[in-house]
Amino acid sequence: MTDTLHHATTTTATDQLPQVHLPRNTGMELDLDWVASVQANTSAIERRAATLPGRRSVKKSYQAAWLAKAITLIDLTTLAGDDTEGRVRRLCAKARQPVRADLLDALGLPPLTTGAVCVYHDMIEVAVEALEGTNIPVAAVSTGFPAGLSPFELRVKEIEMSVAAGADEIDIVISRRHVLTGNWQALYDEMKTFREACGEAHVKAILATGELGTLRNVAKASLVCMMAGADFIKTSTGKESVNATLPVSLTMIRAIRAFEARTGYKVGYKPAGGISKAKDALVYLSLMKEELGNRWLQPDLFRFGASSLLGDIERQLEHHVTGAYSAGWRHPMA
Amino acid sequence: MNTQEIFETMDYGPAPESSAEALAWLAERGGIAGHFINGAWGPVRDDFPSNNPATGEKLAGVTKGTPEEVAKAVAAARKAQPKWAKDSHQRARILYAIARLMQKHSRLLATMESLDNGKPIRESRDIDVPLAIRHFYYHAGLAQLVDSEMPGFAPMGVCGQIIPWNFPLLMLAWKIAPALAAGNTVVLKPAEYTSLSAMVFAEICQEAGVPPGVLNIITGDGETGAALVDADVDKIAFTGSTAVGRRIREQTAGSGKSLTLELGGKSPYIVFEDADIDSAIEGLVDAIWFNQGQVCCAGSRLLVQEGIAEDFHERLKARMANLRIGDPMDKCIDVGAIVDPVQHAAITKMVSETEGEVYQAPGTLPEGGCFYPPTLITGLSSAAPLMQEEIFGPVLVSTTFRTPGEAVEIANNTRYGLAATLWTENLNLALDIAPKLAAGVVWVNATNLFDAAAPFGGVRESGYGREGGWEGLSAYLQPSAKLTEAKPLSVPAAPDTPKTDGLDRTAKMYIGGKQARPDGGYSRAHYDKSGTLLGHTGLGNRKDIRNAVEAAAGAKGWSKTSGHLRAQILYYMAENLSARATEFGDRIRALTNTSASKASAEVEATIRTLFTYAAFADKYDGAAKGVPIRGIALAMREPIGTIGVLAPDDAPLLGSVTLLAAALSMGNRVVLAPSEAAPLAATDLYQVLETSDVPAGVVNIVTGLHKDLAPTLASHGNLDALWSFSPHADKAALEQASAGNLKRTWVNHGGNPNWATLDPKTALAHATETKTIWVPYGE
């Protein structure tokens, strides 16, 4: 684990990418027997998820450090129809300096950045430009996000165009119907094609877990996407009615653990949507630490897909420094 | 570490819960735990210390209750009881007030519990205290409903209750709530290691308006407990070790005190190959590392299907490495301190003597306290002591199985029978296995789920009686119907010159569906009042009992038959008895010297009784309990197994048949010692049994003198219950002998019921034990 500790102080342009430090997941042949044997007991998973926040608690300077860590794991995101270049530049500026410098000084922490900025294809170039000179990668949602129902060729083309536009990371959406109909071969082929289209950019597979119906499906889809070479698996687009939840997260990261045990490849995890409180971020960090270990607390293996989380963390950090509860307007908006 | 360093290491750091409030609470009260009698404190003395097991520091002094102090508390309870029993709505209000106040003082209760016991504050805060509160809410409801829902029952009177140190407050709640709800008054003794949360609770009761004398608490050690068992109480409820439970059974034998025991266990935790393995492993954390494994129903015996065992153990070890052991007052701790150095030494010794392969979670243990690392022992066979003996610590033993059948066989290969856990994603398998496990509680794809609405308790040497639900309340109620002293029937004596019609009518034993000569080769004669020889019956001995129990044990199939089939057979018995009503009436008249009309009334009553129990065979249903989870908790009524019956002399036919029918209707097998004075009434039943298709071995009848038969029945290790309504049996001796395998007893303390009017549900309750099967669901 020591090989990654330098993340804390010096982040380089591509630090967040898993392939920099670890052998990239090359995937494997689709193993349908393995997929068929996957079990996920919903009640038990829910119980574990429900008790975890009570089992782990991080206080005082530990909490501040953990929250600072959480900031470095955020894919600061804007995915709205009314995004403009100005809006994206403002977001990028926030990504460069997510926390007021005086607070970081008081905490004894060096400058931080978020893990990435996440935008639609059309905003890649402006984001790349706005982040020039920083270490922050640009992630683009792709493949007909969020529904993933545009023509397949166009979805592949979209990836290629986004990579060409400078995106370091591509967040693809899978075809939910392949999961819902148990067509694992189709899911595998689709994912594999997407991965190939990404080239050197790393690929996050969005499962849209809120639309997969069962945790068993979530577990199987996670596994198939990893078999097809996903670098990250991600819960949601943020547009489904249910997005990241702890039970879904537990199911997916257990799949990550199983995949590593079988293949040796470490695959990253990104919960997205619905994580808006500092307290929630701490629970997610402890979940990763408990189930996968400290290695998954670094931006190359863990990201939060979030937009409003940062604001709450900033307020908590100020509270830690001053002892007084903070207000939103005391921190620069994204 | 500074923030920068933590940012890099991402350690958890300390997250301490303050103990200041709890310590101040103790200091304000003089730092001594003592008696709460008749609504007032005292006397209090610093007789022995109560230590914080995490640090070894003294928390408080504890008063060791003397027999005189116990008597004082019992007298106060006795005085308060009649008034307390009068108004169930008032009881409901007070129990509700207790629940509300416990909620208000929940943090104090939780911190006190963790300081005193060593359990992680998370568990006290999130499990023990909420469950205890829920228990009082639930029982406030039972108090409200008991009069209307349980007519014909009355409280027992004064209950002596002795609770263990592993869940001091929760066990207190499990004991006190039902006792008070039912209208009893209580003298409770907390465990010597953990008296402090009971002190907080006593204050809560004062505040809630519990009348003086209704709840009394006596602190002390085992000697104080023994004094409470000996005191003038009507019932003893005990939770603790099997060894002490057995002593209490022996100590109360013959006293007529009602007794419920919740004892030890070595509960199996079965993982089938199609289970969600990660969840099953997480379940183990809740099974054996919950409360440092100091849980009577801990899933301490892991049974993994062979094909997945290696992978399972590897993953389990990885999970164990993530358990955090340390200061129980830290909110980020999974495993706290063992309650006392004595327990720690016992665990250490047991583990050091094992021949298995021992794996202990890596990491250093905190210094100065009573800590033991989570431990897994693999490679043990069923014969290994650690597969059989309760360790009562964070130590899991593991073995493998090949088939579901073998899993059941290994799971049931134990003297205990408290709880069992099974993991499979196959509902068919789960619902097939759950009923086959010898356990009072079965958790499917979960473990250690508890709720006030769900009965909890064991079978075999894990004790008897249930806690929770209406079943638990019943353990604090008794039938209010009047009993009559069981008297020997005076039968015509042998005449100087017996008359005989020259035809031999020797009734043999009825064992395994066949008539068998008495092993001893002795018989005795029975005459009518004119001196006419009615026939001979064999004088049974211990070997006849042995053969009968063996036959009954072999007739296992009966316990698996449908209620419908059992009903058919009981109706058939009634039919066949009815066809021979005159003959049976004449026999009763001859045997008992009674009038023709009374004799025929007894036959009619017997037929009616057979109809009643036939009717109940498929109607004494279990229940789906309203537990607060997404899932079902099925309270299934299971037969006890093999029941020995010493029949009464009064109503020689009706008495025997009532007990027989109640047992049979629920699927039990019976070894019946019929009325000693008039056994021919029962031996005449042989033909009825045979013509009614009662399978061989289901009913076995051994005639003879009860003083000869009772000791063998009472001490038999393969008999699950003993019912005695005989005026000839030594009640104390048979209850004492029953302690051997802790068989359930139903004995005629206070007399025999009126057999014609006995509430069938009383008998059916004795003929069944509740198994609670928890099945959480959701996809």
mmCIF file of N, CA, C and O in Angstrom, chain B residues 275-341:
data_model
loop_
_atom_site.group_PDB
_atom_site.id
_atom_site.type_symbol
_atom_site.label_atom_id
_atom_site.label_comp_id
_atom_site.label_asym_id
_atom_site.label_seq_id
_atom_site.Cartn_x
_atom_site.Cartn_y
_atom_site.Cartn_z
ATOM 1 N N ALA B 275 -25.231 -21.079 -0.860
ATOM 2 C CA ALA B 275 -25.494 -19.887 -0.037
ATOM 3 C C ALA B 275 -24.802 -18.656 -0.613
ATOM 4 O O ALA B 275 -23.855 -18.770 -1.401
ATOM 5 N N ASP B 276 -25.270 -17.504 -0.224
ATOM 6 C CA ASP B 276 -24.540 -16.260 -0.465
ATOM 7 C C ASP B 276 -23.404 -16.237 0.560
ATOM 8 O O ASP B 276 -23.598 -15.896 1.727
ATOM 9 N N ILE B 277 -22.242 -16.647 0.098
ATOM 10 C CA ILE B 277 -21.152 -16.931 1.046
ATOM 11 C C ILE B 277 -20.697 -15.677 1.807
ATOM 12 O O ILE B 277 -20.474 -15.720 3.010
ATOM 13 N N ASP B 278 -20.573 -14.571 1.104
ATOM 14 C CA ASP B 278 -20.156 -13.352 1.805
ATOM 15 C C ASP B 278 -21.146 -12.990 2.907
ATOM 16 O O ASP B 278 -20.755 -12.570 3.995
ATOM 17 N N SER B 279 -22.417 -13.153 2.605
ATOM 18 C CA SER B 279 -23.424 -12.834 3.624
ATOM 19 C C SER B 279 -23.382 -13.845 4.762
ATOM 20 O O SER B 279 -23.581 -13.487 5.921
ATOM 21 N N ALA B 280 -23.129 -15.101 4.421
ATOM 22 C CA ALA B 280 -23.041 -16.123 5.471
ATOM 23 C C ALA B 280 -21.855 -15.835 6.390
ATOM 24 O O ALA B 280 -21.924 -16.049 7.603
ATOM 25 N N ILE B 281 -20.769 -15.351 5.810
ATOM 26 C CA ILE B 281 -19.596 -15.009 6.629
ATOM 27 C C ILE B 281 -19.909 -13.791 7.508
ATOM 28 O O ILE B 281 -19.582 -13.766 8.694
ATOM 29 N N GLU B 282 -20.565 -12.825 6.922
ATOM 30 C CA GLU B 282 -20.955 -11.662 7.728
ATOM 31 C C GLU B 282 -21.893 -12.100 8.847
ATOM 32 O O GLU B 282 -21.831 -11.596 9.966
ATOM 33 N N GLY B 283 -22.747 -13.067 8.543
ATOM 34 C CA GLY B 283 -23.632 -13.612 9.570
ATOM 35 C C GLY B 283 -22.847 -14.215 10.722
ATOM 36 O O GLY B 283 -23.233 -14.091 11.887
ATOM 37 N N LEU B 284 -21.735 -14.853 10.398
ATOM 38 C CA LEU B 284 -20.916 -15.455 11.459
ATOM 39 C C LEU B 284 -20.398 -14.399 12.435
ATOM 40 O O LEU B 284 -20.236 -14.662 13.622
ATOM 41 N N VAL B 285 -20.125 -13.231 11.896
ATOM 42 C CA VAL B 285 -19.678 -12.138 12.768
ATOM 43 C C VAL B 285 -20.749 -11.864 13.824
ATOM 44 O O VAL B 285 -20.456 -11.674 15.005
ATOM 45 N N ASP B 286 -22.010 -11.888 13.370
ATOM 46 C CA ASP B 286 -23.114 -11.660 14.307
ATOM 47 C C ASP B 286 -23.412 -12.897 15.150
ATOM 48 O O ASP B 286 -24.111 -12.815 16.153
ATOM 49 N N ALA B 287 -22.935 -14.044 14.691
ATOM 50 C CA ALA B 287 -23.253 -15.284 15.398
ATOM 51 C C ALA B 287 -22.274 -15.540 16.537
ATOM 52 O O ALA B 287 -22.691 -15.798 17.662
ATOM 53 N N ILE B 288 -20.976 -15.452 16.241
ATOM 54 C CA ILE B 288 -19.996 -15.918 17.228
ATOM 55 C C ILE B 288 -19.110 -14.787 17.757
ATOM 56 O O ILE B 288 -18.482 -14.933 18.794
ATOM 57 N N TRP B 289 -19.091 -13.655 17.055
ATOM 58 C CA TRP B 289 -18.286 -12.555 17.597
ATOM 59 C C TRP B 289 -19.147 -11.443 18.151
ATOM 60 O O TRP B 289 -18.661 -10.403 18.566
ATOM 61 N N PHE B 290 -20.448 -11.648 18.138
ATOM 62 C CA PHE B 290 -21.392 -10.777 18.825
ATOM 63 C C PHE B 290 -21.234 -11.029 20.331
ATOM 64 O O PHE B 290 -21.218 -12.183 20.770
ATOM 65 N N ASN B 291 -21.062 -9.942 21.086
ATOM 66 C CA ASN B 291 -20.910 -10.075 22.539
ATOM 67 C C ASN B 291 -19.788 -11.040 22.923
ATOM 68 O O ASN B 291 -19.897 -11.809 23.869
ATOM 69 N N GLN B 292 -18.698 -10.998 22.125
ATOM 70 C CA GLN B 292 -17.503 -11.824 22.380
ATOM 71 C C GLN B 292 -17.838 -13.322 22.406
ATOM 72 O O GLN B 292 -17.156 -14.105 23.064
ATOM 73 N N GLY B 293 -18.926 -13.682 21.717
ATOM 74 C CA GLY B 293 -19.314 -15.095 21.697
ATOM 75 C C GLY B 293 -19.970 -15.558 22.979
ATOM 76 O O GLY B 293 -20.308 -16.728 23.120
ATOM 77 N N GLN B 294 -20.182 -14.645 23.901
ATOM 78 C CA GLN B 294 -20.792 -15.010 25.187
ATOM 79 C C GLN B 294 -22.309 -14.930 25.038
ATOM 80 O O GLN B 294 -22.982 -14.109 25.647
ATOM 81 N N VAL B 295 -22.804 -15.789 24.176
ATOM 82 C CA VAL B 295 -24.224 -15.783 23.833
ATOM 83 C C VAL B 295 -24.689 -17.229 23.860
ATOM 84 O O VAL B 295 -24.062 -18.082 23.238
ATOM 85 N N CYS B 296 -25.764 -17.488 24.619
ATOM 86 C CA CYS B 296 -26.186 -18.877 24.767
ATOM 87 C C CYS B 296 -26.544 -19.496 23.417
ATOM 88 O O CYS B 296 -26.328 -20.672 23.196
ATOM 89 N N CYS B 297 -27.076 -18.665 22.503
ATOM 90 C CA CYS B 297 -27.502 -19.202 21.206
ATOM 91 C C CYS B 297 -26.480 -18.905 20.121
ATOM 92 O O CYS B 297 -26.808 -18.935 18.932
ATOM 93 N N ALA B 298 -25.246 -18.602 20.510
ATOM 94 C CA ALA B 298 -24.213 -18.276 19.514
ATOM 95 C C ALA B 298 -24.063 -19.410 18.508
ATOM 96 O O ALA B 298 -24.045 -20.578 18.874
ATOM 97 N N GLY B 299 -23.963 -19.039 17.248
ATOM 98 C CA GLY B 299 -23.681 -20.047 16.224
ATOM 99 C C GLY B 299 -22.222 -20.418 16.334
ATOM 100 O O GLY B 299 -21.358 -19.857 15.692
ATOM 101 N N SER B 300 -21.938 -21.388 17.204
ATOM 102 C CA SER B 300 -20.541 -21.663 17.564
ATOM 103 C C SER B 300 -19.983 -22.871 16.843
ATOM 104 O O SER B 300 -18.803 -23.151 16.913
ATOM 105 N N ARG B 301 -20.877 -23.597 16.163
ATOM 106 C CA ARG B 301 -20.448 -24.831 15.484
ATOM 107 C C ARG B 301 -20.714 -24.644 13.997
ATOM 108 O O ARG B 301 -21.855 -24.702 13.563
ATOM 109 N N LEU B 302 -19.674 -24.367 13.250
ATOM 110 C CA LEU B 302 -19.834 -24.098 11.820
ATOM 111 C C LEU B 302 -19.818 -25.405 11.042
ATOM 112 O O LEU B 302 -18.893 -26.197 11.169
ATOM 113 N N LEU B 303 -20.840 -25.613 10.230
ATOM 114 C CA LEU B 303 -20.920 -26.786 9.360
ATOM 115 C C LEU B 303 -20.974 -26.273 7.925
ATOM 116 O O LEU B 303 -21.958 -25.674 7.518
ATOM 117 N N VAL B 304 -19.913 -26.516 7.183
ATOM 118 C CA VAL B 304 -19.852 -26.028 5.801
ATOM 119 C C VAL B 304 -19.868 -27.203 4.849
ATOM 120 O O VAL B 304 -19.180 -28.207 5.086
ATOM 121 N N GLN B 305 -20.617 -27.062 3.769
ATOM 122 C CA GLN B 305 -20.636 -28.134 2.774
ATOM 123 C C GLN B 305 -19.231 -28.285 2.182
ATOM 124 O O GLN B 305 -18.561 -27.300 1.876
ATOM 125 N N GLU B 306 -18.819 -29.533 2.040
ATOM 126 C CA GLU B 306 -17.407 -29.834 1.783
ATOM 127 C C GLU B 306 -16.834 -29.100 0.571
ATOM 128 O O GLU B 306 -15.721 -28.588 0.609
ATOM 129 N N GLY B 307 -17.623 -29.022 -0.496
ATOM 130 C CA GLY B 307 -17.130 -28.434 -1.735
ATOM 131 C C GLY B 307 -16.722 -26.973 -1.631
ATOM 132 O O GLY B 307 -15.906 -26.493 -2.415
ATOM 133 N N ILE B 308 -17.292 -26.259 -0.683
ATOM 134 C CA ILE B 308 -16.969 -24.833 -0.576
ATOM 135 C C ILE B 308 -16.151 -24.516 0.670
ATOM 136 O O ILE B 308 -15.845 -23.357 0.948
ATOM 137 N N ALA B 309 -15.798 -25.558 1.426
ATOM 138 C CA ALA B 309 -15.220 -25.317 2.760
ATOM 139 C C ALA B 309 -13.917 -24.527 2.695
ATOM 140 O O ALA B 309 -13.710 -23.585 3.465
ATOM 141 N N GLU B 310 -13.037 -24.909 1.764
ATOM 142 C CA GLU B 310 -11.727 -24.268 1.732
ATOM 143 C C GLU B 310 -11.866 -22.770 1.436
ATOM 144 O O GLU B 310 -11.305 -21.920 2.142
ATOM 145 N N ASP B 311 -12.623 -22.489 0.385
ATOM 146 C CA ASP B 311 -12.870 -21.099 0.009
ATOM 147 C C ASP B 311 -13.542 -20.345 1.160
ATOM 148 O O ASP B 311 -13.164 -19.222 1.499
ATOM 149 N N PHE B 312 -14.496 -21.000 1.783
ATOM 150 C CA PHE B 312 -15.232 -20.368 2.880
ATOM 151 C C PHE B 312 -14.287 -20.010 4.020
ATOM 152 O O PHE B 312 -14.310 -18.890 4.535
ATOM 153 N N HIS B 313 -13.442 -20.945 4.405
ATOM 154 C CA HIS B 313 -12.525 -20.691 5.525
ATOM 155 C C HIS B 313 -11.544 -19.568 5.186
ATOM 156 O O HIS B 313 -11.225 -18.746 6.039
ATOM 157 N N GLU B 314 -11.079 -19.545 3.944
ATOM 158 C CA GLU B 314 -10.151 -18.484 3.554
ATOM 159 C C GLU B 314 -10.819 -17.120 3.668
ATOM 160 O O GLU B 314 -10.274 -16.165 4.207
ATOM 161 N N ARG B 315 -12.012 -17.046 3.120
ATOM 162 C CA ARG B 315 -12.728 -15.765 3.166
ATOM 163 C C ARG B 315 -13.070 -15.380 4.606
ATOM 164 O O ARG B 315 -13.058 -14.209 4.973
ATOM 165 N N LEU B 316 -13.397 -16.400 5.399
ATOM 166 C CA LEU B 316 -13.724 -16.140 6.797
ATOM 167 C C LEU B 316 -12.511 -15.569 7.539
ATOM 168 O O LEU B 316 -12.624 -14.606 8.316
ATOM 169 N N LYS B 317 -11.348 -16.139 7.276
ATOM 170 C CA LYS B 317 -10.149 -15.642 7.947
ATOM 171 C C LYS B 317 -9.880 -14.193 7.554
ATOM 172 O O LYS B 317 -9.489 -13.377 8.399
ATOM 173 N N ALA B 318 -10.095 -13.892 6.280
ATOM 174 C CA ALA B 318 -9.894 -12.507 5.841
ATOM 175 C C ALA B 318 -10.862 -11.575 6.577
ATOM 176 O O ALA B 318 -10.496 -10.478 7.005
ATOM 177 N N ARG B 319 -12.066 -12.029 6.764
ATOM 178 C CA ARG B 319 -13.051 -11.206 7.477
ATOM 179 C C ARG B 319 -12.649 -11.033 8.936
ATOM 180 O O ARG B 319 -12.803 -9.954 9.515
ATOM 181 N N MET B 320 -12.146 -12.111 9.528
ATOM 182 C CA MET B 320 -11.740 -12.047 10.941
ATOM 183 C C MET B 320 -10.651 -10.997 11.147
ATOM 184 O O MET B 320 -10.605 -10.323 12.175
ATOM 185 N N ALA B 321 -9.789 -10.873 10.134
ATOM 186 C CA ALA B 321 -8.679 -9.921 10.260
ATOM 187 C C ALA B 321 -9.194 -8.486 10.338
ATOM 188 O O ALA B 321 -8.484 -7.597 10.807
ATOM 189 N N ASN B 322 -10.396 -8.260 9.890
ATOM 190 C CA ASN B 322 -10.957 -6.903 9.919
ATOM 191 C C ASN B 322 -11.733 -6.579 11.186
ATOM 192 O O ASN B 322 -12.235 -5.468 11.330
ATOM 193 N N LEU B 323 -11.872 -7.562 12.061
ATOM 194 C CA LEU B 323 -12.608 -7.288 13.300
ATOM 195 C C LEU B 323 -11.746 -6.418 14.204
ATOM 196 O O LEU B 323 -10.552 -6.649 14.355
ATOM 197 N N ARG B 324 -12.345 -5.419 14.766
ATOM 198 C CA ARG B 324 -11.599 -4.525 15.656
ATOM 199 C C ARG B 324 -11.882 -4.894 17.108
ATOM 200 O O ARG B 324 -13.034 -4.918 17.544
ATOM 201 N N ILE B 325 -10.823 -5.179 17.828
ATOM 202 C CA ILE B 325 -10.953 -5.609 19.220
ATOM 203 C C ILE B 325 -10.430 -4.500 20.102
ATOM 204 O O ILE B 325 -9.356 -3.951 19.828
ATOM 205 N N GLY B 326 -11.156 -4.156 21.130
ATOM 206 C CA GLY B 326 -10.634 -3.129 22.021
ATOM 207 C C GLY B 326 -11.679 -2.563 22.965
ATOM 208 O O GLY B 326 -12.681 -3.217 23.259
ATOM 209 N N ASP B 327 -11.395 -1.347 23.402
ATOM 210 C CA ASP B 327 -12.200 -0.671 24.415
ATOM 211 C C ASP B 327 -13.681 -0.719 24.059
ATOM 212 O O ASP B 327 -14.109 -0.158 23.052
ATOM 213 N N PRO B 328 -14.486 -1.394 24.879
ATOM 214 C CA PRO B 328 -15.916 -1.511 24.570
ATOM 215 C C PRO B 328 -16.615 -0.151 24.452
ATOM 216 O O PRO B 328 -17.658 -0.061 23.801
ATOM 217 N N MET B 329 -16.051 0.858 25.079
ATOM 218 C CA MET B 329 -16.693 2.164 25.022
ATOM 219 C C MET B 329 -16.341 2.915 23.738
ATOM 220 O O MET B 329 -16.785 4.039 23.535
ATOM 221 N N ASP B 330 -15.545 2.289 22.886
ATOM 222 C CA ASP B 330 -15.233 2.898 21.593
ATOM 223 C C ASP B 330 -16.317 2.494 20.599
ATOM 224 O O ASP B 330 -16.652 1.312 20.467
ATOM 225 N N LYS B 331 -16.848 3.485 19.885
ATOM 226 C CA LYS B 331 -17.965 3.217 18.983
ATOM 227 C C LYS B 331 -17.540 2.487 17.716
ATOM 228 O O LYS B 331 -18.359 2.163 16.885
ATOM 229 N N CYS B 332 -16.267 2.275 17.586
ATOM 230 C CA CYS B 332 -15.718 1.685 16.368
ATOM 231 C C CYS B 332 -15.114 0.306 16.653
ATOM 232 O O CYS B 332 -14.149 -0.099 16.039
ATOM 233 N N ILE B 333 -15.688 -0.390 17.628
ATOM 234 C CA ILE B 333 -15.123 -1.662 18.085
ATOM 235 C C ILE B 333 -16.115 -2.789 17.817
ATOM 236 O O ILE B 333 -17.321 -2.627 17.982
ATOM 237 N N ASP B 334 -15.623 -3.915 17.328
ATOM 238 C CA ASP B 334 -16.491 -5.060 17.073
ATOM 239 C C ASP B 334 -16.509 -6.042 18.237
ATOM 240 O O ASP B 334 -17.514 -6.671 18.519
ATOM 241 N N VAL B 335 -15.346 -6.206 18.848
ATOM 242 C CA VAL B 335 -15.228 -7.212 19.900
ATOM 243 C C VAL B 335 -14.668 -6.538 21.145
ATOM 244 O O VAL B 335 -13.602 -5.930 21.096
ATOM 245 N N GLY B 336 -15.386 -6.619 22.237
ATOM 246 C CA GLY B 336 -14.983 -5.975 23.477
ATOM 247 C C GLY B 336 -14.259 -6.939 24.397
ATOM 248 O O GLY B 336 -13.503 -7.811 23.945
ATOM 249 N N ALA B 337 -14.510 -6.777 25.696
ATOM 250 C CA ALA B 337 -13.790 -7.567 26.691
ATOM 251 C C ALA B 337 -14.632 -8.742 27.175
ATOM 252 O O ALA B 337 -15.851 -8.656 27.252
ATOM 253 N N ILE B 338 -13.948 -9.819 27.514
ATOM 254 C CA ILE B 338 -14.587 -10.965 28.171
ATOM 255 C C ILE B 338 -14.995 -10.516 29.572
ATOM 256 O O ILE B 338 -14.280 -9.743 30.213
ATOM 257 N N VAL B 339 -16.125 -11.023 30.054
ATOM 258 C CA VAL B 339 -16.729 -10.422 31.238
ATOM 259 C C VAL B 339 -15.841 -10.457 32.485
ATOM 260 O O VAL B 339 -15.876 -9.552 33.305
ATOM 261 N N ASP B 340 -15.034 -11.510 32.610
ATOM 262 C CA ASP B 340 -14.272 -11.663 33.854
ATOM 263 C C ASP B 340 -13.049 -12.546 33.598
ATOM 264 O O ASP B 340 -13.095 -13.430 32.740
ATOM 265 N N PRO B 341 -11.975 -12.322 34.352
ATOM 266 C CA PRO B 341 -10.784 -13.166 34.174
ATOM 267 C C PRO B 341 -11.073 -14.656 34.321
ATOM 268 O O PRO B 341 -10.417 -15.484 33.679
#
